[in-house]
Coordinates of N, CA, C and O in Angstrom, one line a residue:
M1 N -40.5 35.2 -47.3 CA -39.8 35.2 -48.6 C -38.3 34.8 -48.4 O -37.8 34.0 -49.1
K2 N -37.7 35.3 -47.3 CA -36.3 35.0 -47.0 C -36.2 33.5 -46.6 O -35.2 32.9 -47.0
Q3 N -37.2 33.0 -45.9 CA -37.2 31.5 -45.6 C -37.2 30.7 -46.8 O -36.5 29.7 -46.9
T4 N -38.0 31.1 -47.8 CA -38.2 30.3 -49.0 C -36.8 30.3 -49.8 O -36.4 29.3 -50.3
A5 N -36.2 31.5 -49.8 CA -34.9 31.6 -50.5 C -33.8 30.7 -49.8 O -33.0 30.0 -50.4
I6 N -33.8 30.7 -48.5 CA -32.9 30.0 -47.7 C -33.1 28.5 -47.9 O -32.2 27.7 -48.1
I7 N -34.4 28.0 -47.9 CA -34.7 26.6 -48.2 C -34.2 26.2 -49.6 O -33.6 25.1 -49.7
L8 N -34.5 27.0 -50.6 CA -34.0 26.7 -51.9 C -32.5 26.6 -52.0 O -32.0 25.7 -52.7
I9 N -31.8 27.5 -51.4 CA -30.4 27.5 -51.4 C -29.8 26.2 -50.7 O -28.9 25.5 -51.2
L10 N -30.4 25.9 -49.6 CA -30.0 24.7 -48.9 C -30.3 23.4 -49.7 O -29.5 22.5 -49.8
Q11 N -31.4 23.4 -50.4 CA -31.7 22.2 -51.3 C -30.7 22.1 -52.4 O -30.3 21.1 -52.7
L12 N -30.4 23.3 -53.0 CA -29.4 23.3 -54.1 C -28.0 22.8 -53.5 O -27.3 22.0 -54.2
L13 N -27.6 23.2 -52.4 CA -26.4 22.8 -51.8 C -26.4 21.3 -51.5 O -25.3 20.6 -51.6
M14 N -27.5 20.7 -51.2 CA -27.6 19.3 -51.0 C -27.6 18.5 -52.3 O -27.1 17.4 -52.4
I15 N -28.2 19.0 -53.3 CA -28.4 18.3 -54.6 C -27.0 18.4 -55.4 O -26.7 17.4 -56.0
L16 N -26.3 19.5 -55.3 CA -25.1 19.6 -56.1 C -24.1 18.5 -55.8 O -23.5 17.9 -56.8
P17 N -23.7 18.2 -54.6 CA -22.8 17.1 -54.4 C -23.3 15.8 -54.9 O -22.5 15.0 -55.4
M18 N -24.5 15.5 -54.8 CA -25.1 14.2 -55.3 C -24.9 14.2 -56.9 O -24.6 13.1 -57.4
S19 N -25.2 15.3 -57.5 CA -25.1 15.2 -59.0 C -23.6 15.2 -59.4 O -23.3 14.6 -60.5
A20 N -22.7 15.7 -58.6 CA -21.3 15.7 -58.9 C -20.8 14.2 -58.9 O -19.9 13.9 -59.6
Q21 N -21.4 13.4 -58.0 CA -20.9 12.0 -57.8 C -21.5 11.2 -58.9 O -21.2 10.0 -59.0
G22 N -22.5 11.7 -59.7 CA -23.1 10.9 -60.7 C -24.2 10.1 -60.2 O -24.7 9.2 -61.0
G23 N -24.7 10.3 -59.1 CA -25.9 9.6 -58.5 C -25.5 8.2 -58.2 O -24.3 7.8 -58.2
P24 N -26.5 7.4 -57.9 CA -26.3 6.0 -57.5 C -25.6 5.2 -58.7 O -26.0 5.4 -59.9
Q25 N -24.7 4.3 -58.4 CA -24.0 3.5 -59.4 C -25.0 2.4 -59.8 O -25.6 1.8 -59.0
K26 N -25.0 2.2 -61.1 CA -25.8 1.1 -61.7 C -24.9 -0.2 -61.7 O -23.7 -0.1 -61.9
F27 N -25.5 -1.3 -61.5 CA -24.8 -2.6 -61.5 C -24.4 -2.9 -62.9 O -25.2 -2.9 -63.8
S28 N -23.1 -3.3 -63.1 CA -22.7 -3.7 -64.4 C -22.2 -5.2 -64.3 O -21.1 -5.4 -63.6
P29 N -22.9 -6.1 -64.9 CA -22.5 -7.5 -64.8 C -21.1 -7.7 -65.4 O -20.3 -8.5 -64.9
E30 N -20.8 -7.0 -66.5 CA -19.5 -7.1 -67.1 C -18.3 -6.7 -66.1 O -17.3 -7.4 -66.0
K31 N -18.6 -5.6 -65.5 CA -17.5 -5.1 -64.5 C -17.4 -6.0 -63.3 O -16.3 -6.3 -62.9
F32 N -18.6 -6.5 -62.9 CA -18.6 -7.5 -61.8 C -17.7 -8.7 -62.1 O -16.9 -9.2 -61.4
D33 N -18.0 -9.3 -63.3 CA -17.3 -10.5 -63.7 C -15.8 -10.2 -63.9 O -14.9 -11.0 -63.5
A34 N -15.5 -9.1 -64.5 CA -14.1 -8.7 -64.7 C -13.3 -8.5 -63.4 O -12.2 -9.0 -63.2
D35 N -14.0 -7.9 -62.4 CA -13.4 -7.7 -61.1 C -13.2 -9.0 -60.4 O -12.2 -9.3 -59.7
M36 N -14.2 -9.9 -60.5 CA -14.1 -11.2 -59.9 C -13.0 -12.0 -60.5 O -12.2 -12.6 -59.8
E37 N -12.9 -12.0 -61.8 CA -11.8 -12.8 -62.4 C -10.4 -12.2 -62.0 O -9.5 -13.0 -61.8
K38 N -10.3 -10.9 -62.0 CA -9.1 -10.3 -61.5 C -8.7 -10.7 -60.1 O -7.6 -11.1 -59.8
F39 N -9.7 -10.7 -59.2 CA -9.5 -11.0 -57.8 C -9.1 -12.5 -57.7 O -8.2 -12.9 -57.0
V40 N -9.9 -13.4 -58.4 CA -9.6 -14.8 -58.3 C -8.2 -15.1 -58.9 O -7.4 -15.9 -58.3
T41 N -7.8 -14.5 -60.0 CA -6.5 -14.7 -60.6 C -5.4 -14.3 -59.6 O -4.4 -15.1 -59.4
E42 N -5.6 -13.2 -58.9 CA -4.6 -12.7 -57.9 C -4.5 -13.6 -56.7 O -3.4 -14.0 -56.3
Q43 N -5.7 -13.9 -56.2 CA -5.8 -14.7 -54.9 C -5.3 -16.1 -55.1 O -4.6 -16.7 -54.2
A44 N -5.6 -16.7 -56.2 CA -5.2 -18.1 -56.5 C -3.9 -18.2 -57.2 O -3.4 -19.3 -57.4
K45 N -3.3 -17.0 -57.5 CA -2.0 -17.0 -58.1 C -1.9 -17.8 -59.4 O -1.0 -18.6 -59.7
L46 N -3.0 -17.6 -60.2 CA -3.1 -18.2 -61.5 C -2.1 -17.6 -62.5 O -2.1 -16.4 -62.6
T47 N -1.4 -18.4 -63.3 CA -0.6 -17.9 -64.4 C -1.5 -17.5 -65.6 O -2.7 -17.9 -65.6
Q48 N -0.9 -16.9 -66.6 CA -1.7 -16.6 -67.8 C -2.3 -17.8 -68.4 O -3.4 -17.9 -68.8
Q49 N -1.4 -18.9 -68.5 CA -1.8 -20.1 -69.1 C -2.9 -20.8 -68.3 O -3.9 -21.3 -68.9
E50 N -2.8 -20.8 -67.0 CA -3.8 -21.4 -66.1 C -5.1 -20.7 -66.2 O -6.2 -21.3 -66.3
S51 N -5.0 -19.3 -66.3 CA -6.3 -18.5 -66.4 C -7.0 -18.8 -67.7 O -8.2 -18.9 -67.8
E52 N -6.2 -19.0 -68.8 CA -6.8 -19.3 -70.1 C -7.5 -20.6 -70.1 O -8.5 -20.8 -70.9
K53 N -7.1 -21.6 -69.3 CA -7.7 -22.9 -69.2 C -8.9 -22.9 -68.2 O -9.9 -23.5 -68.4
F54 N -8.7 -22.1 -67.1 CA -9.6 -22.2 -66.0 C -10.9 -21.3 -66.3 O -12.0 -21.8 -66.1
F55 N -10.8 -20.1 -66.7 CA -11.9 -19.2 -66.8 C -13.0 -19.6 -67.8 O -14.2 -19.4 -67.6
P56 N -12.6 -20.2 -69.0 CA -13.7 -20.6 -69.8 C -14.6 -21.7 -69.1 O -15.9 -21.6 -69.3
L57 N -14.0 -22.6 -68.4 CA -14.8 -23.6 -67.7 C -15.6 -22.9 -66.5 O -16.7 -23.3 -66.3
F58 N -15.0 -22.0 -65.9 CA -15.6 -21.2 -64.8 C -16.8 -20.5 -65.3 O -17.9 -20.6 -64.7
R59 N -16.7 -19.8 -66.4 CA -17.8 -19.1 -67.0 C -18.9 -20.0 -67.4 O -20.1 -19.7 -67.2
E60 N -18.5 -21.1 -68.0 CA -19.5 -22.1 -68.5 C -20.3 -22.7 -67.3 O -21.5 -22.8 -67.4
M61 N -19.6 -23.0 -66.2 CA -20.2 -23.5 -65.0 C -21.2 -22.5 -64.5 O -22.4 -22.8 -64.2
H62 N -20.8 -21.2 -64.4 CA -21.7 -20.2 -63.9 C -23.0 -20.0 -64.8 O -24.1 -19.8 -64.3
Q63 N -22.8 -20.1 -66.1 CA -23.9 -20.0 -67.0 C -24.9 -21.1 -66.8 O -26.1 -20.8 -66.7
K64 N -24.4 -22.3 -66.6 CA -25.4 -23.4 -66.3 C -26.0 -23.3 -64.9 O -27.2 -23.6 -64.8
Q65 N -25.3 -22.8 -64.0 CA -25.9 -22.6 -62.6 C -26.9 -21.5 -62.7 O -28.0 -21.6 -62.0
R66 N -26.7 -20.4 -63.5 CA -27.7 -19.3 -63.6 C -29.0 -19.8 -64.1 O -30.1 -19.4 -63.6
A67 N -28.9 -20.8 -65.0 CA -30.2 -21.3 -65.6 C -30.9 -22.1 -64.5 O -32.2 -22.0 -64.4
V68 N -30.2 -22.8 -63.6 CA -30.9 -23.5 -62.5 C -31.4 -22.5 -61.5 O -32.5 -22.7 -61.0
Y69 N -30.6 -21.5 -61.2 CA -31.1 -20.4 -60.2 C -32.4 -19.8 -60.8 O -33.3 -19.5 -60.0
E70 N -32.5 -19.6 -62.1 CA -33.7 -19.0 -62.6 C -34.9 -20.0 -62.4 O -36.0 -19.5 -62.2
K71 N -34.7 -21.3 -62.6 CA -35.7 -22.2 -62.3 C -36.2 -22.2 -60.9 O -37.4 -22.3 -60.6
I72 N -35.2 -22.0 -59.9 CA -35.6 -21.9 -58.5 C -36.4 -20.7 -58.3 O -37.4 -20.7 -57.6
R73 N -36.0 -19.6 -58.9 CA -36.7 -18.3 -58.8 C -38.1 -18.4 -59.3 O -39.1 -18.0 -58.7
Q74 N -38.3 -19.1 -60.4 CA -39.6 -19.3 -61.0 C -40.5 -20.2 -60.1 O -41.7 -19.9 -59.9
A75 N -39.9 -21.2 -59.5 CA -40.6 -22.1 -58.7 C -41.1 -21.5 -57.4 O -42.1 -21.8 -56.8
T76 N -40.3 -20.5 -56.9 CA -40.7 -19.8 -55.6 C -41.3 -18.4 -55.8 O -41.5 -17.7 -54.8
K77 N -41.6 -18.1 -57.1 CA -42.1 -16.7 -57.4 C -43.4 -16.5 -56.6 O -43.6 -15.4 -56.0
Q78 N -44.3 -17.4 -56.7 CA -45.6 -17.3 -56.0 C -45.6 -18.2 -54.8 O -45.3 -19.4 -54.9
P79 N -46.0 -17.6 -53.6 CA -46.1 -18.4 -52.4 C -47.2 -19.5 -52.6 O -48.2 -19.3 -53.1
P80 N -46.9 -20.7 -52.2 CA -47.8 -21.8 -52.3 C -49.0 -21.6 -51.4 O -48.9 -20.9 -50.3
V81 N -50.2 -22.1 -51.8 CA -51.4 -21.8 -51.1 C -51.8 -22.8 -50.0 O -52.6 -22.5 -49.1
D82 N -51.2 -24.0 -50.2 CA -51.6 -25.0 -49.2 C -50.4 -26.0 -49.0 O -49.3 -25.8 -49.6
D83 N -50.6 -26.9 -48.1 CA -49.5 -27.9 -47.8 C -49.0 -28.7 -49.0 O -47.8 -28.9 -49.1
K84 N -49.9 -29.1 -49.8 CA -49.6 -30.0 -50.9 C -48.7 -29.2 -51.9 O -47.7 -29.6 -52.4
A85 N -49.1 -27.9 -52.2 CA -48.4 -27.1 -53.1 C -47.0 -26.7 -52.5 O -46.0 -26.7 -53.2
S86 N -47.0 -26.5 -51.2 CA -45.7 -26.2 -50.5 C -44.8 -27.4 -50.6 O -43.6 -27.2 -50.9
E87 N -45.3 -28.6 -50.4 CA -44.5 -29.8 -50.5 C -43.9 -29.9 -51.9 O -42.7 -30.2 -52.1
A88 N -44.7 -29.6 -52.9 CA -44.2 -29.7 -54.3 C -43.1 -28.7 -54.6 O -42.1 -29.1 -55.2
V89 N -43.3 -27.5 -54.1 CA -42.3 -26.5 -54.3 C -41.0 -26.9 -53.6 O -39.9 -26.7 -54.2
L90 N -41.1 -27.3 -52.4 CA -39.9 -27.7 -51.6 C -39.1 -28.9 -52.3 O -37.9 -28.8 -52.4
K91 N -39.9 -29.8 -52.8 CA -39.3 -31.0 -53.5 C -38.6 -30.5 -54.8 O -37.5 -31.0 -55.1
E92 N -39.2 -29.6 -55.5 CA -38.6 -29.1 -56.7 C -37.3 -28.3 -56.4 O -36.3 -28.5 -57.1
C93 N -37.4 -27.5 -55.4 CA -36.2 -26.7 -55.0 C -35.1 -27.6 -54.5 O -33.9 -27.4 -54.8
D94 N -35.4 -28.7 -53.8 CA -34.4 -29.7 -53.4 C -33.7 -30.3 -54.6 O -32.5 -30.5 -54.6
K95 N -34.6 -30.7 -55.5 CA -34.0 -31.3 -56.7 C -33.1 -30.4 -57.5 O -32.0 -30.7 -57.9
L96 N -33.5 -29.1 -57.6 CA -32.7 -28.1 -58.3 C -31.4 -27.8 -57.6 O -30.4 -27.6 -58.2
N97 N -31.5 -27.8 -56.2 CA -30.2 -27.6 -55.5 C -29.3 -28.7 -55.6 O -28.0 -28.5 -55.7
L98 N -29.8 -29.9 -55.7 CA -28.9 -31.1 -56.0 C -28.3 -30.9 -57.4 O -27.1 -31.2 -57.6
E99 N -29.1 -30.5 -58.3 CA -28.6 -30.2 -59.7 C -27.4 -29.2 -59.7 O -26.4 -29.3 -60.4
L100 N -27.6 -28.1 -58.9 CA -26.5 -27.1 -58.7 C -25.2 -27.8 -58.3 O -24.1 -27.5 -58.8
R101 N -25.3 -28.6 -57.2 CA -24.1 -29.3 -56.7 C -23.5 -30.2 -57.7 O -22.3 -30.4 -57.8
E102 N -24.3 -30.9 -58.5 CA -23.8 -31.8 -59.5 C -23.1 -31.1 -60.6 O -22.0 -31.5 -61.1
I103 N -23.6 -29.9 -61.0 CA -22.9 -29.0 -62.0 C -21.6 -28.6 -61.4 O -20.5 -28.7 -62.1
E104 N -21.6 -28.2 -60.2 CA -20.3 -27.8 -59.5 C -19.3 -28.9 -59.5 O -18.1 -28.7 -59.8
Q105 N -19.8 -30.1 -59.1 CA -18.9 -31.2 -59.0 C -18.3 -31.6 -60.4 O -17.1 -31.9 -60.5
R106 N -19.2 -31.6 -61.4 CA -18.7 -31.9 -62.8 C -17.6 -30.9 -63.2 O -16.6 -31.3 -63.8
Y107 N -17.9 -29.6 -63.0 CA -16.9 -28.6 -63.5 C -15.7 -28.6 -62.6 O -14.6 -28.3 -63.2
H108 N -15.8 -28.9 -61.4 CA -14.5 -28.9 -60.6 C -13.6 -30.0 -61.1 O -12.4 -29.9 -61.2
S109 N -14.2 -31.2 -61.5 CA -13.4 -32.3 -62.1 C -12.8 -31.8 -63.3 O -11.6 -32.1 -63.6
K110 N -13.5 -31.1 -64.2 CA -12.9 -30.6 -65.5 C -11.8 -29.6 -65.2 O -10.8 -29.7 -65.9
M111 N -12.0 -28.8 -64.2 CA -11.0 -27.7 -63.9 C -9.7 -28.4 -63.4 O -8.6 -28.0 -63.7
M112 N -9.9 -29.5 -62.5 CA -8.7 -30.1 -62.0 C -7.9 -30.9 -63.1 O -6.8 -31.2 -62.9
K113 N -8.6 -31.2 -64.2 CA -7.9 -31.8 -65.3 C -7.1 -30.7 -66.1 O -6.1 -31.0 -66.7
A114 N -7.5 -29.5 -66.0 CA -6.9 -28.4 -66.7 C -5.8 -27.7 -65.9 O -4.7 -27.3 -66.5
I115 N -6.0 -27.6 -64.6 CA -5.0 -26.9 -63.7 C -4.9 -27.7 -62.4 O -5.8 -28.5 -62.1
P116 N -3.8 -27.5 -61.6 CA -3.7 -28.3 -60.4 C -4.8 -28.1 -59.4 O -5.4 -27.0 -59.3
A117 N -5.2 -29.2 -58.7 CA -6.3 -29.1 -57.8 C -6.2 -28.0 -56.7 O -7.1 -27.4 -56.3
K118 N -4.9 -27.8 -56.3 CA -4.7 -26.7 -55.3 C -5.1 -25.4 -55.8 O -5.7 -24.6 -55.1
K119 N -4.8 -25.1 -57.1 CA -5.2 -23.9 -57.7 C -6.7 -23.8 -57.9 O -7.3 -22.7 -57.7
V120 N -7.4 -24.9 -58.2 CA -8.8 -24.9 -58.3 C -9.4 -24.6 -56.9 O -10.3 -23.7 -56.8
Y121 N -8.9 -25.2 -55.9 CA -9.4 -25.0 -54.5 C -9.2 -23.5 -54.2 O -10.1 -22.8 -53.7
D122 N -8.0 -23.0 -54.4 CA -7.7 -21.5 -54.1 C -8.7 -20.6 -54.9 O -9.1 -19.6 -54.4
A123 N -9.0 -21.0 -56.2 CA -9.9 -20.1 -57.0 C -11.3 -20.2 -56.4 O -12.0 -19.1 -56.4
V124 N -11.8 -21.3 -56.0 CA -13.1 -21.5 -55.5 C -13.2 -20.7 -54.2 O -14.2 -20.0 -54.0
M125 N -12.2 -20.8 -53.3 CA -12.2 -20.0 -52.1 C -12.2 -18.5 -52.3 O -12.8 -17.7 -51.7
A126 N -11.4 -18.1 -53.3 CA -11.3 -16.7 -53.7 C -12.6 -16.2 -54.2 O -13.0 -15.1 -53.9
E127 N -13.3 -17.0 -55.0 CA -14.6 -16.5 -55.5 C -15.6 -16.3 -54.3 O -16.3 -15.3 -54.3
N128 N -15.5 -17.2 -53.3 CA -16.4 -17.1 -52.1 C -16.1 -15.8 -51.4 O -17.0 -15.1 -51.0
R129 N -14.8 -15.5 -51.2 CA -14.3 -14.3 -50.5 C -14.8 -13.1 -51.3 O -15.2 -12.1 -50.7
F130 N -14.7 -13.1 -52.6 CA -15.1 -12.0 -53.5 C -16.5 -11.7 -53.2 O -16.9 -10.5 -53.0
H131 N -17.4 -12.7 -53.3 CA -18.8 -12.5 -53.1 C -19.1 -12.0 -51.7 O -20.0 -11.1 -51.6
R132 N -18.5 -12.5 -50.7 CA -18.7 -11.9 -49.3 C -18.3 -10.5 -49.2 O -19.0 -9.7 -48.6
R133 N -17.2 -10.1 -49.8 CA -16.7 -8.7 -49.8 C -17.7 -7.8 -50.6 O -17.9 -6.7 -50.1
M134 N -18.2 -8.3 -51.7 CA -19.1 -7.5 -52.4 C -20.4 -7.3 -51.6 O -21.0 -6.2 -51.7
M135 N -20.9 -8.3 -50.9 CA -22.1 -8.2 -50.1 C -21.9 -7.2 -49.0 O -22.8 -6.5 -48.6
R136 N -20.7 -7.2 -48.4 CA -20.4 -6.2 -47.3 C -20.6 -4.8 -47.8 O -21.0 -3.9 -47.1
G137 N -20.3 -4.5 -49.1 CA -20.5 -3.2 -49.6 C -21.9 -2.9 -50.1 O -22.2 -1.8 -50.5
W138 N -22.8 -3.9 -50.1 CA -24.1 -3.7 -50.5 C -24.9 -2.7 -49.6 O -24.8 -2.8 -48.4
Q139 N -25.6 -1.8 -50.2 CA -26.4 -0.9 -49.4 C -27.8 -1.4 -49.2 O -28.5 -1.6 -50.2
A140 N -28.2 -1.5 -48.0 CA -29.6 -2.0 -47.7 C -30.6 -0.9 -48.0 O -30.3 0.2 -47.9
P141 N -31.8 -1.3 -48.4 CA -32.9 -0.4 -48.6 C -33.2 0.4 -47.3 O -33.0 -0.1 -46.2
K142 N -33.6 1.6 -47.5 CA -34.0 2.5 -46.3 C -35.0 1.8 -45.5 O -35.9 1.2 -46.0
G143 N -34.8 1.8 -44.2 CA -35.7 1.2 -43.2 C -35.5 -0.3 -43.0 O -36.1 -0.8 -42.1
W144 N -34.6 -0.9 -43.7 CA -34.3 -2.3 -43.5 C -33.5 -2.5 -42.3 O -32.5 -1.9 -42.1
Q145 N -34.0 -3.4 -41.4 CA -33.3 -3.6 -40.1 C -32.3 -4.8 -40.2 O -31.4 -4.9 -39.3
G146 N -32.4 -5.6 -41.2 CA -31.5 -6.7 -41.3 C -31.8 -7.8 -40.2 O -32.8 -7.9 -39.7
W147 N -30.8 -8.6 -40.0 CA -30.9 -9.8 -39.1 C -31.0 -9.2 -37.7 O -30.2 -8.5 -37.3
Q148 N -32.0 -9.7 -36.9 CA -32.1 -9.3 -35.5 C -31.8 -10.5 -34.7 O -32.4 -11.6 -34.8
N149 N -30.8 -10.3 -33.8 CA -30.5 -11.4 -32.9 C -31.5 -11.5 -31.8 O -31.8 -10.5 -31.0
P150 N -32.2 -12.7 -31.6 CA -33.2 -12.8 -30.6 C -32.7 -12.7 -29.2 O -33.5 -12.6 -28.3
F151 N -31.4 -12.8 -29.0 CA -30.8 -12.8 -27.7 C -30.3 -11.5 -27.2 O -29.8 -11.3 -26.2
G152 N -30.5 -10.5 -28.1 CA -30.1 -9.1 -27.7 C -28.7 -8.8 -27.9 O -28.3 -7.6 -27.6
K153 N -27.8 -9.7 -28.3 CA -26.4 -9.4 -28.5 C -26.2 -9.1 -30.0 O -26.8 -9.6 -30.9
Q154 N -25.2 -8.2 -30.2 CA -24.9 -7.9 -31.6 C -24.1 -9.0 -32.2 O -23.2 -9.5 -31.5
K155 N -24.4 -9.4 -33.4 CA -23.6 -10.4 -34.0 C -22.2 -10.0 -34.2 O -21.8 -9.0 -34.7
G156 N -21.3 -10.9 -33.8 CA -19.8 -10.7 -34.0 C -19.2 -9.8 -32.9 O -18.0 -9.6 -33.0
K157 N -19.9 -9.4 -31.9 CA -19.4 -8.5 -30.9 C -19.6 -9.2 -29.5 O -20.6 -9.7 -29.2
R158 N -18.6 -9.2 -28.7 CA -18.7 -9.7 -27.3 C -19.3 -8.7 -26.4 O -19.0 -7.5 -26.5
Q159 N -20.1 -9.1 -25.5 CA -20.6 -8.2 -24.5 C -20.2 -8.6 -23.1 O -20.0 -9.7 -22.8

């Protein structure tokens, strides 16, 4: 009886801190976009006027890219069953990846007409940094081992 009571108390002590934190955070696309825009604005040192010209193009570019990413996701949703199907999927993905680059190229040109090229470059690099930093904070699923170096060395560390 005492053991059961102790186990229940320990479980309550473990659950209370988790409920106080509000549990796992849900992803909010709106918050993500707002945080990214704030980060890009600060890193690229965009003025208010530059931001007003840059971000509508930036959002429009991402919207078009998301549509292409969705097509890639649909094309690769089911693993191909043979070489012919695999070739078709690879060719479709190659075509869609070229389309992504063309969208990017078109919008970079539009952005450079709106604000100086140096600021566009800084904004693009800032967006890349933002995404890398967000991925560093990503929590991997339980049991996931991640990338394994076949040579036995830890990535990024000298031995």
